[in-house]
Short mmCIF file of C-alpha atoms in Angstrom, two decimals:
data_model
loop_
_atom_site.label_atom_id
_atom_site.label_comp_id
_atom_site.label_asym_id
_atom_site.label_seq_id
_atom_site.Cartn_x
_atom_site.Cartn_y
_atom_site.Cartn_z
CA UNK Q 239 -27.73 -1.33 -12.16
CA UNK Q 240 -27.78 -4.43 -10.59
CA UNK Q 241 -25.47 -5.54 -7.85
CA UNK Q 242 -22.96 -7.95 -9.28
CA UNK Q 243 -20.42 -10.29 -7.08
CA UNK Q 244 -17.99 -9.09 -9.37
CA UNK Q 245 -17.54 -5.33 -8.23
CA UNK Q 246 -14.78 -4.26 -10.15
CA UNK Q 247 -11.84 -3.19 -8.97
CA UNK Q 248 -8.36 -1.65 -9.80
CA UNK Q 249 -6.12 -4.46 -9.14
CA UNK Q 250 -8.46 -6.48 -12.23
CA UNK Q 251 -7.36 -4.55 -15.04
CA UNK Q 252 -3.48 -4.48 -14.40
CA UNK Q 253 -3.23 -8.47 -15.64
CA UNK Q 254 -3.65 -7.21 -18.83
CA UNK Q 255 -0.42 -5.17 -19.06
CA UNK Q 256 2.46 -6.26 -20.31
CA UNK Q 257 5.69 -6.32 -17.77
CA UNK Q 258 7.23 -4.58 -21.11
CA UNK Q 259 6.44 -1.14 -22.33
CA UNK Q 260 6.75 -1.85 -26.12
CA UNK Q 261 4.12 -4.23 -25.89
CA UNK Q 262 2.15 -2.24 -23.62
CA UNK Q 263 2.18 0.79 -25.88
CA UNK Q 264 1.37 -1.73 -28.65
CA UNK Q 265 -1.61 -2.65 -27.06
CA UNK Q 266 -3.00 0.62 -26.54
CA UNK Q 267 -2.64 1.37 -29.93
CA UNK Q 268 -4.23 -1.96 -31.01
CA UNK Q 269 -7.01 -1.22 -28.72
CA UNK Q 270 -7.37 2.48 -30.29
CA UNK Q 271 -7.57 1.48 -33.49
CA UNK Q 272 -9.86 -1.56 -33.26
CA UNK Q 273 -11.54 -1.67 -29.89
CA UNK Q 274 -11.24 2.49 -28.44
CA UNK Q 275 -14.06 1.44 -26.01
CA UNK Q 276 -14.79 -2.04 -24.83
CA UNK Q 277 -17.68 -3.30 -23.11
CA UNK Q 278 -16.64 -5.76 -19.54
CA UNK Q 279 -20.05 -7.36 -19.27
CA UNK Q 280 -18.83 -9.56 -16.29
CA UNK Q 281 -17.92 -6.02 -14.50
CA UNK Q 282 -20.58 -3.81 -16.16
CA UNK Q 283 -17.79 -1.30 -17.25
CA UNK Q 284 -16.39 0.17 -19.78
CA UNK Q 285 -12.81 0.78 -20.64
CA UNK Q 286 -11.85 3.63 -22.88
CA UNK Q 287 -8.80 3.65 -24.56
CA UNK Q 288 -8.43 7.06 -27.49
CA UNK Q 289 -7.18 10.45 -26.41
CA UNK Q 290 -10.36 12.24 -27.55
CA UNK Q 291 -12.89 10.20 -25.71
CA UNK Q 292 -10.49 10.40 -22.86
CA UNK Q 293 -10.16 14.11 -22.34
CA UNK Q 294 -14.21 14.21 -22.65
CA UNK Q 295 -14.83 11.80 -19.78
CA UNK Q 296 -12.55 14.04 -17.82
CA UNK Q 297 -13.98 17.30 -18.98
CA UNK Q 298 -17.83 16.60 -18.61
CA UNK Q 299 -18.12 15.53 -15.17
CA UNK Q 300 -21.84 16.77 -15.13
CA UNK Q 301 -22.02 13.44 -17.52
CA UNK Q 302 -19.48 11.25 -15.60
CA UNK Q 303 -19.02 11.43 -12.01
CA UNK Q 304 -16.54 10.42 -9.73
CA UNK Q 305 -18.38 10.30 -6.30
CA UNK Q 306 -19.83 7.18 -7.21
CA UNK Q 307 -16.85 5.45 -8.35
CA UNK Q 308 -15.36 2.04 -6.83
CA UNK Q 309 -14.62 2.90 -2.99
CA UNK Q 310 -11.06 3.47 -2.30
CA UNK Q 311 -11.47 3.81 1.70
CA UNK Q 312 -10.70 7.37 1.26
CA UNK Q 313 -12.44 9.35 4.33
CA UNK Q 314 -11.76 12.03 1.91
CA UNK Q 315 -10.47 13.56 -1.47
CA UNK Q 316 -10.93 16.71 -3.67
CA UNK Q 317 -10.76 13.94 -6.05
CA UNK Q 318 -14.01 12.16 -5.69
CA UNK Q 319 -16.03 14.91 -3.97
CA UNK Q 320 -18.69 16.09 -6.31
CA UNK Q 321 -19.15 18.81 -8.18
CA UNK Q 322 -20.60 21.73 -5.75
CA UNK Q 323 -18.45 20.42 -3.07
CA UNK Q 324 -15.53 20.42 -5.15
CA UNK Q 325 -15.76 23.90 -5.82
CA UNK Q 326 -16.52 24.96 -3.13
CA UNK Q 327 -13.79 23.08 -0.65
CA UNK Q 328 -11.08 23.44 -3.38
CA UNK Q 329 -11.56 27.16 -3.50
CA UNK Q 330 -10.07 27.92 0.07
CA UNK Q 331 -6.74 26.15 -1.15
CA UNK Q 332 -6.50 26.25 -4.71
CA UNK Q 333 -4.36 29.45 -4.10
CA UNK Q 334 -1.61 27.43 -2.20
CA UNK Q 335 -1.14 25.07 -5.43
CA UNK Q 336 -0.84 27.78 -8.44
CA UNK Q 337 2.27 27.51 -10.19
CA UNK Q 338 3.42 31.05 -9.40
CA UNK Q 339 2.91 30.56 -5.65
CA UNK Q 340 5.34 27.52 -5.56
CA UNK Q 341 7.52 28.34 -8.01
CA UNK Q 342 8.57 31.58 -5.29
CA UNK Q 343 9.11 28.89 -2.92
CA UNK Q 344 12.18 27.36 -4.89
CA UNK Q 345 15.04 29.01 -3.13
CA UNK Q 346 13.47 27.47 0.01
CA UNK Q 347 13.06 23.74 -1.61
CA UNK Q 348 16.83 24.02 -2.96
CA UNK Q 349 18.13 25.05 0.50
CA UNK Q 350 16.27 21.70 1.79
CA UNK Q 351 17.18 19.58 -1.05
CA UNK Q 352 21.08 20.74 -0.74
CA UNK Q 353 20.64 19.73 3.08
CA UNK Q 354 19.49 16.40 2.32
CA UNK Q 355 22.01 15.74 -0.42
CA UNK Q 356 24.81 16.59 2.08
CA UNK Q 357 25.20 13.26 3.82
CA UNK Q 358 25.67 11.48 0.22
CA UNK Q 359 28.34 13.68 -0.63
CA UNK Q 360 30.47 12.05 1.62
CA UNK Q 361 29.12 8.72 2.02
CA UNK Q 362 28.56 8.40 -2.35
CA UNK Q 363 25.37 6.30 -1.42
CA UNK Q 364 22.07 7.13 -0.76
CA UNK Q 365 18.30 5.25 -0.67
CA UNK Q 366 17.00 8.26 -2.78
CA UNK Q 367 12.98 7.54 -2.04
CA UNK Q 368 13.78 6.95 1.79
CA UNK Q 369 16.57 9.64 2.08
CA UNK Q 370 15.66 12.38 -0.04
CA UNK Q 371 12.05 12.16 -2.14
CA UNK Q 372 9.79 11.86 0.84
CA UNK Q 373 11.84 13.80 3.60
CA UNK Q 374 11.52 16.95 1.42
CA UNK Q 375 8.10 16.45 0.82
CA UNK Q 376 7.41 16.07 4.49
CA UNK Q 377 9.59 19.65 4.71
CA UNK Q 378 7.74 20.90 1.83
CA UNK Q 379 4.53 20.21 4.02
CA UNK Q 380 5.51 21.44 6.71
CA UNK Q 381 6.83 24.83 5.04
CA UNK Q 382 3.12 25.18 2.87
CA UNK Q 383 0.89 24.02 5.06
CA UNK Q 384 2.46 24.34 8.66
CA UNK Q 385 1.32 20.70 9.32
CA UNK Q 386 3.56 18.81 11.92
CA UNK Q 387 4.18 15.33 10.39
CA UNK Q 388 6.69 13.65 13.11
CA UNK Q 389 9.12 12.24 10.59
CA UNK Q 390 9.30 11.03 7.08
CA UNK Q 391 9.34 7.23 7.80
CA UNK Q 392 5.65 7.84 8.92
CA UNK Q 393 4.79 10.50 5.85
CA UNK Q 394 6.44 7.61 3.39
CA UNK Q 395 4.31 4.51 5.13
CA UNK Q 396 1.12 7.84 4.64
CA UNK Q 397 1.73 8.26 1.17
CA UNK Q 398 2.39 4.40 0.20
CA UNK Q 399 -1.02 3.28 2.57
CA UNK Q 400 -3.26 6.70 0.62
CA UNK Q 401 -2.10 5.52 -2.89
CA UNK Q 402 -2.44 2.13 -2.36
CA UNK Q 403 -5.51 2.58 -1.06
CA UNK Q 404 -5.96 4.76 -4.39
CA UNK Q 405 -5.05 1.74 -6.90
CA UNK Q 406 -6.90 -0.57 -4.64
CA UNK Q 407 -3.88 -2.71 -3.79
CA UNK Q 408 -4.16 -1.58 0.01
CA UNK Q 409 -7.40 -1.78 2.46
CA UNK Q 410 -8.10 1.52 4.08
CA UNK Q 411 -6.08 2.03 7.29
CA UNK Q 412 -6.01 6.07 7.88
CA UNK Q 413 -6.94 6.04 11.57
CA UNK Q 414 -3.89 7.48 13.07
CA UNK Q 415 -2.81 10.30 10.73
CA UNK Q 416 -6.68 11.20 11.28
CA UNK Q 417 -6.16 11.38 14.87
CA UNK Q 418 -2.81 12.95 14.58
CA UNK Q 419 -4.37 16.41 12.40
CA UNK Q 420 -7.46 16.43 15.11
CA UNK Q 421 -4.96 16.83 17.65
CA UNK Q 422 -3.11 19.81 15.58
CA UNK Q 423 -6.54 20.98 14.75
CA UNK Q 424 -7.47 21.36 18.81
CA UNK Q 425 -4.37 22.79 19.44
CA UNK Q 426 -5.30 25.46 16.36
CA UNK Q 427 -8.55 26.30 17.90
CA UNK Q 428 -6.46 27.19 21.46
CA UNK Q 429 -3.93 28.68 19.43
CA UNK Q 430 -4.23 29.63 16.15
CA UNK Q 431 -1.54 30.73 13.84
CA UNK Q 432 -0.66 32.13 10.14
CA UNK Q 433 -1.10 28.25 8.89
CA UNK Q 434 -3.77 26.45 6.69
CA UNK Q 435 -5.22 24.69 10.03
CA UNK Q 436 -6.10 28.17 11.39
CA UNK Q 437 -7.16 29.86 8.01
CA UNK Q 438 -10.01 27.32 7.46
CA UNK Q 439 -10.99 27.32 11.17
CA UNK Q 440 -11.64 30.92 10.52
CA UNK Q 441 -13.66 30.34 7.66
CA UNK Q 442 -15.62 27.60 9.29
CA UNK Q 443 -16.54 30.72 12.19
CA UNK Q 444 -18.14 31.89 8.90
CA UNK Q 445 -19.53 29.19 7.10
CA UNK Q 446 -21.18 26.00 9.24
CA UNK Q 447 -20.73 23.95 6.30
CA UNK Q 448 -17.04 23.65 6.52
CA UNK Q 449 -17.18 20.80 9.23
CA UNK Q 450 -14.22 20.19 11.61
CA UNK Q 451 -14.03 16.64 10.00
CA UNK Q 452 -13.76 17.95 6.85
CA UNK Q 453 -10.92 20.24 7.58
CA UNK Q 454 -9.05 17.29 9.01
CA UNK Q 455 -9.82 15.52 5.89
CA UNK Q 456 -8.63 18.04 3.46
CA UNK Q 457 -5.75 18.17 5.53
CA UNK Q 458 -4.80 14.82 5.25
CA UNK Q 459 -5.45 15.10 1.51
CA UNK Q 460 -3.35 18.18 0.77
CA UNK Q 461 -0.62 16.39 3.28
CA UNK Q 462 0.01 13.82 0.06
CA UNK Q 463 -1.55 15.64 -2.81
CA UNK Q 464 1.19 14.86 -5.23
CA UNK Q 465 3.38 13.04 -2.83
CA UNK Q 466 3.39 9.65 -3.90
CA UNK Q 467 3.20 10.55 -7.66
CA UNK Q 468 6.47 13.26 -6.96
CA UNK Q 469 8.19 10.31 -5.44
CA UNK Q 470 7.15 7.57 -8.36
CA UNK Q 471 8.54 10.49 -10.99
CA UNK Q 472 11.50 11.05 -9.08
CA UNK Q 473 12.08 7.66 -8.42
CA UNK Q 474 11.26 6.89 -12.70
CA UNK Q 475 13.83 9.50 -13.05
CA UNK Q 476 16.18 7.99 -10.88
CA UNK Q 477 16.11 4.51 -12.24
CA UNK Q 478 16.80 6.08 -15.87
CA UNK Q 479 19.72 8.16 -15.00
CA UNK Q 480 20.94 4.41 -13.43
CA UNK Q 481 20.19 2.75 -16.35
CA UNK Q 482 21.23 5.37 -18.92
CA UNK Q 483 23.92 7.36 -18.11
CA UNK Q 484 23.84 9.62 -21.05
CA UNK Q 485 20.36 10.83 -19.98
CA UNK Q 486 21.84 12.04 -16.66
CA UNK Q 487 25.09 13.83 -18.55
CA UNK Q 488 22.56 15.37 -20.98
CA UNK Q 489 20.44 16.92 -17.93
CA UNK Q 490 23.97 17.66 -15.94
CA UNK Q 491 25.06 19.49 -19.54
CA UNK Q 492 21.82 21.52 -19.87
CA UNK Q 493 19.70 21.67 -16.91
CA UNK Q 494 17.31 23.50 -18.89
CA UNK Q 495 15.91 19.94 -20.23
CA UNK Q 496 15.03 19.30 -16.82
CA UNK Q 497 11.11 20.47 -17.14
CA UNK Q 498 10.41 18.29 -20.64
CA UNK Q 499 12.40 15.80 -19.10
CA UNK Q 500 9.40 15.48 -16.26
CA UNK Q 501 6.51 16.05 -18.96
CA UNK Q 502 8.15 12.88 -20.60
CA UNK Q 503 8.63 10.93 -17.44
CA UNK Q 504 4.91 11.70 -16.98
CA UNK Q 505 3.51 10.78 -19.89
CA UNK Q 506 6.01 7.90 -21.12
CA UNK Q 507 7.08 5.95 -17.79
CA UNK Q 508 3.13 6.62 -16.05
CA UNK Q 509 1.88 4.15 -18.32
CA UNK Q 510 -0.50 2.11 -16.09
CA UNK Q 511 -2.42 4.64 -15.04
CA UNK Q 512 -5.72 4.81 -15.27
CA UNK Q 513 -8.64 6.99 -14.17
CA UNK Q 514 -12.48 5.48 -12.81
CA UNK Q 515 -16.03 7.20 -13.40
CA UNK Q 516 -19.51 6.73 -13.21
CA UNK Q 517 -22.31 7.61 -15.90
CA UNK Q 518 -24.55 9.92 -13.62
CA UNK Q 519 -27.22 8.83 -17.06
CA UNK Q 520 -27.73 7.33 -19.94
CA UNK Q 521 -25.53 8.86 -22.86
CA UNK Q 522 -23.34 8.54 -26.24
CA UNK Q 523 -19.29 8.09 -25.89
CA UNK Q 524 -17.31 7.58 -29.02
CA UNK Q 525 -20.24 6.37 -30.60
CA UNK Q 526 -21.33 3.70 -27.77
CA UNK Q 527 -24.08 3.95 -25.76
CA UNK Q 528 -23.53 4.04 -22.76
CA UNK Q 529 -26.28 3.07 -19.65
CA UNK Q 530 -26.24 5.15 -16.07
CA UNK Q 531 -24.51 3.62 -13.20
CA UNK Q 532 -22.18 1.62 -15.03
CA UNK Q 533 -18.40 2.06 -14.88
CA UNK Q 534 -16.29 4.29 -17.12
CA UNK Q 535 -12.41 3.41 -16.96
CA UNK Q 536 -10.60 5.84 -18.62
CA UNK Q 537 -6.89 4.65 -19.49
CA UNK Q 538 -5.39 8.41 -20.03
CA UNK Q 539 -1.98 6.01 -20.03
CA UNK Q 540 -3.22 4.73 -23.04
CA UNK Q 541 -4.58 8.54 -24.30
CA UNK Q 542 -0.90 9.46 -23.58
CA UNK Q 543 0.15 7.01 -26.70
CA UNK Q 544 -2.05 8.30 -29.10
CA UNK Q 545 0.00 9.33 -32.22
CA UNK Q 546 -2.77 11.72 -33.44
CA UNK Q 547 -1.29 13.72 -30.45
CA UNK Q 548 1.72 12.08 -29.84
CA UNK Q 549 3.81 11.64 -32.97
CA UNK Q 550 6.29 8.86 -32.62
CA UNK Q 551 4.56 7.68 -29.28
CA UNK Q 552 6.70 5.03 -28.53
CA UNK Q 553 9.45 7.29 -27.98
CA UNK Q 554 11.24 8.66 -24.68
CA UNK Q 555 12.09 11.89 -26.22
CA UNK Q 556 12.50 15.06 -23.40
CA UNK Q 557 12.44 17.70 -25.97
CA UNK Q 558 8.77 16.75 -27.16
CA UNK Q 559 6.42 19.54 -27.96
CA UNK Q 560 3.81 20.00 -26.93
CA UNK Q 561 3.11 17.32 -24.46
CA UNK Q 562 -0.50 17.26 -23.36
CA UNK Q 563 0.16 14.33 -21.54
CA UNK Q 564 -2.95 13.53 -19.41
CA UNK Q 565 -1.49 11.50 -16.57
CA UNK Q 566 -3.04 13.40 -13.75
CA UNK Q 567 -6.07 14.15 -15.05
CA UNK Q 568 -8.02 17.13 -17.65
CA UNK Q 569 -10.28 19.44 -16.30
CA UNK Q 570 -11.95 20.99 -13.23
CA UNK Q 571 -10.50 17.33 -11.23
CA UNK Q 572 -7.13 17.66 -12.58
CA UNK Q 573 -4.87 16.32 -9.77
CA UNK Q 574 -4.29 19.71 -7.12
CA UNK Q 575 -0.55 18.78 -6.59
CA UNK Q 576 0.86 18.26 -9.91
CA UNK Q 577 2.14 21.76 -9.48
CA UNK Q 578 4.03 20.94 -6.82
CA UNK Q 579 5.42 17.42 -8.91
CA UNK Q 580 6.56 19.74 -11.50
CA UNK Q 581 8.44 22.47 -9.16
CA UNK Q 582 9.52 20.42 -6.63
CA UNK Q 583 10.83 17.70 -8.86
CA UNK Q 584 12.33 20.27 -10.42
CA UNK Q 585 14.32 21.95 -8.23
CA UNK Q 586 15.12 17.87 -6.93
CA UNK Q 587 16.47 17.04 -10.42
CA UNK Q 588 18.69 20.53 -11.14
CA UNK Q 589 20.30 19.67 -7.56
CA UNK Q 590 21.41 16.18 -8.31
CA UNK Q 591 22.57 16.69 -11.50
CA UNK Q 592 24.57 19.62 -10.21
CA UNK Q 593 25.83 18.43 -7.08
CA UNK Q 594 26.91 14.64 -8.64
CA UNK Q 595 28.69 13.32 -11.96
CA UNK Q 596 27.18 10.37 -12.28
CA UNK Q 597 24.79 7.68 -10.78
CA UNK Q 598 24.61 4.18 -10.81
CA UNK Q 599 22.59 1.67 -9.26
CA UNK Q 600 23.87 0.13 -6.08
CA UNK Q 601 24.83 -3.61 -6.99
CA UNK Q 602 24.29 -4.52 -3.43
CA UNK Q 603 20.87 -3.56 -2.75
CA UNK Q 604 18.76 -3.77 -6.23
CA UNK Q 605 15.64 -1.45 -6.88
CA UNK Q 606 12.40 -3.01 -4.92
CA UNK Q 607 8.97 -2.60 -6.44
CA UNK Q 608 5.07 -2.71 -4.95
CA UNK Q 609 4.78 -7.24 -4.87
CA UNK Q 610 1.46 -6.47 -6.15
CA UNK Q 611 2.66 -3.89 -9.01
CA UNK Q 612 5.66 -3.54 -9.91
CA UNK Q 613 5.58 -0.40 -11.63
CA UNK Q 614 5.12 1.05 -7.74
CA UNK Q 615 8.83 1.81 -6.86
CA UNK Q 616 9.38 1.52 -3.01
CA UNK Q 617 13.13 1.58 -2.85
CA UNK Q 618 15.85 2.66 -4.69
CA UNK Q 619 19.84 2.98 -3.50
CA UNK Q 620 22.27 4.30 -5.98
CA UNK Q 621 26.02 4.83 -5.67
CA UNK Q 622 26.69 8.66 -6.16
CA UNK Q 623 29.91 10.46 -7.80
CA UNK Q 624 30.25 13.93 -5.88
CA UNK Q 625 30.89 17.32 -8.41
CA UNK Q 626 34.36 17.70 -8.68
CA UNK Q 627 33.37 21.51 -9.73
CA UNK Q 628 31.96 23.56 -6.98
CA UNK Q 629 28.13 22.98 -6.75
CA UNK Q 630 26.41 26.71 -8.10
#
């Protein structure tokens, strides 16, 4: 390939969606029917558009890699680590993300959630990013992982720099929650406990190849595996149950709507997302032929508005089924904490609508969004109704 001046990146393809989400889902339909893979000459990259050709990017990562995708300043991720390495790193902690192992955890979240929901009960207000999504993911953390994380103003400005950095509207700056997890990691190697920290040190006693750095670096990528994107749904939630107060009564009336309610948020309210590949060689997609090295964009946002899978796209509608929504991913690179999004959020969304009777948005300090995309919520304050019935 040769080098080109104009090395794509994220922030280039978000001019192209529409502020609205009609007409964005309108133009991912256009481009599915007329254009399902386009060719950006200028960028030597290719954006792909239909669920099918979607779902086999993602699934053939023998044919599409993501190690040699567009830098992201990363100093590492289970996301772009290749194929062997993958495997092989993923296996020591793919245990503490399987549904069944979190989902015993949920008396513990609820206890934490009910303890951050206390203060709002009285006051009726609360910043619900700042005050309650990313404290109990820094508790979550802590309770998984036994990582010390000294606050949740610093594991929110984590999480925003790390997926920024991941949607390329931020320049890598990671050099102090690096140092902070080398210091834990010394003080594991004097001490070590029943934590992750100490569990990998003892496996690196086994195996050279699992390199202090890396643990530090998994670390720090397991420390806000689906962080940000538990916030952004919970915050999505949020700013519906604001804006549509018979979606929160319907989830307050049956809480069992709660889990399609986050499938939809996923697929419906996710819908600039978009995934970034390399061809590791020359090969056919969707009838295209496509040359090694150059890019592969895969919009799954757009794969997530495909009516041959998603009859009546265009519709927010929590009872859908099935919903193979592919906003985190297909496949062996399917994001490791979505998991965690879906029982955490959880348990998050069955405590609010229990312990309040309704939600609005606080007229004196309006919702705040990323200046450089403003589907990135930062900030969101809502006035809060306590329960007058005794919270179960």
């Amino acid at each position: 390939m040769t080098n080109s001046p104009n090395k794509p990146t994220r922030e280039l393809l978000f001019p192209e969606l529409s502020d609205s989400i009609t007409s964005r889902i309108a133009w991912f339909q256009h481009m599915q029917k007329n254009q399902p893979l386009r060719f950006r000459p200028e960028y030597n990259l290719w954006e792909v558009f239909r669920y099918d050709d979607v779902q086999h990017v993602l699934k053939n990562p023998a044919d599409f890699s993501v190690t040699n995708k567009t830098h992201m300043g990363l100093p590492f991720s289970f996301g772009r680590a290749d194929i062997p390495d993958h495997r092989y790193l993923r296996g020591f902690v793919a245990r503490s993300f399987q549904p069944g192992s979190i989902e015993k955890m949920a008396p513990e979240f609820t206890a934490m959630v009910d303890s951050l929901l206390e203060p709002a009960r009285t006051s009726g207000k609360m910043e619900m990013l700042g005050e309650l999504c990313y404290p109990i993911m820094e508790r979550a953390v802590a309770h998984m992982f036994g990582l010390r994380i000294p606050g949740a103003d610093h594991f929110r400005a984590w999480s925003d720099q790390m997926f920024g950095q991941l949607i390329g509207v931020r320049s890598p700056d990671h050099a102090n929650v690096v140092d902070l997890f080398k210091e834990q990691l010394d003080e594991r190697k004097r001490n070590p406990g029943d934590d992750l920290m100490s569990e990998l040190l003892a496996e690196r006693r086994k195996d050279s190849r699992l390199a202090e750095e890396k643990i530090v670096h998994m670390c720090l990528d397991l420390a806000t595996a689906g962080n940000a994107p538990l916030a952004l749904m919970l915050a999505y939630a949020f700013d519906r149950f604001c804006r549509d107060p018979e979606f929160f009564q319907t989830l307050r009336r049956d809480p069992s709507l709660i889990p399609g309610a986050i499938e939809e948020i996923l697929r419906y309210d996710f819908s600039w997302f978009n995934l970034w590949r390399t061809a590791r060689h020359d090969t056919v997609l969707g009838g295209q032929e496509i040359k090694a090295d150059q890019y592969i964009v895969v919009w799954d946002s757009s794969a997530n508005f495909d009516e041959n899978y998603f009859p009546q796209a265009d519709r927010f509608d929590i009872r859908r089924s099935p919903n193979p929504h592919m906003t985190f991913g297909q496949g062996m690179y399917i994001c490791l904490g979505l998991p965690l999004v879906r029982v955490l959020g959880r348990v998050v969304l069955e405590r609010v609508v229990a312990s309040f009777s309704d939600m609005r948005s606080d007229p004196e300090n309006p919702l705040q969004t990323l200046e450089q995309m403003k589907d990135y919520i930062v900030s969101l304050d809502a006035v809060l109704t306590p329960s007058k019935v005794a919270v179960p």
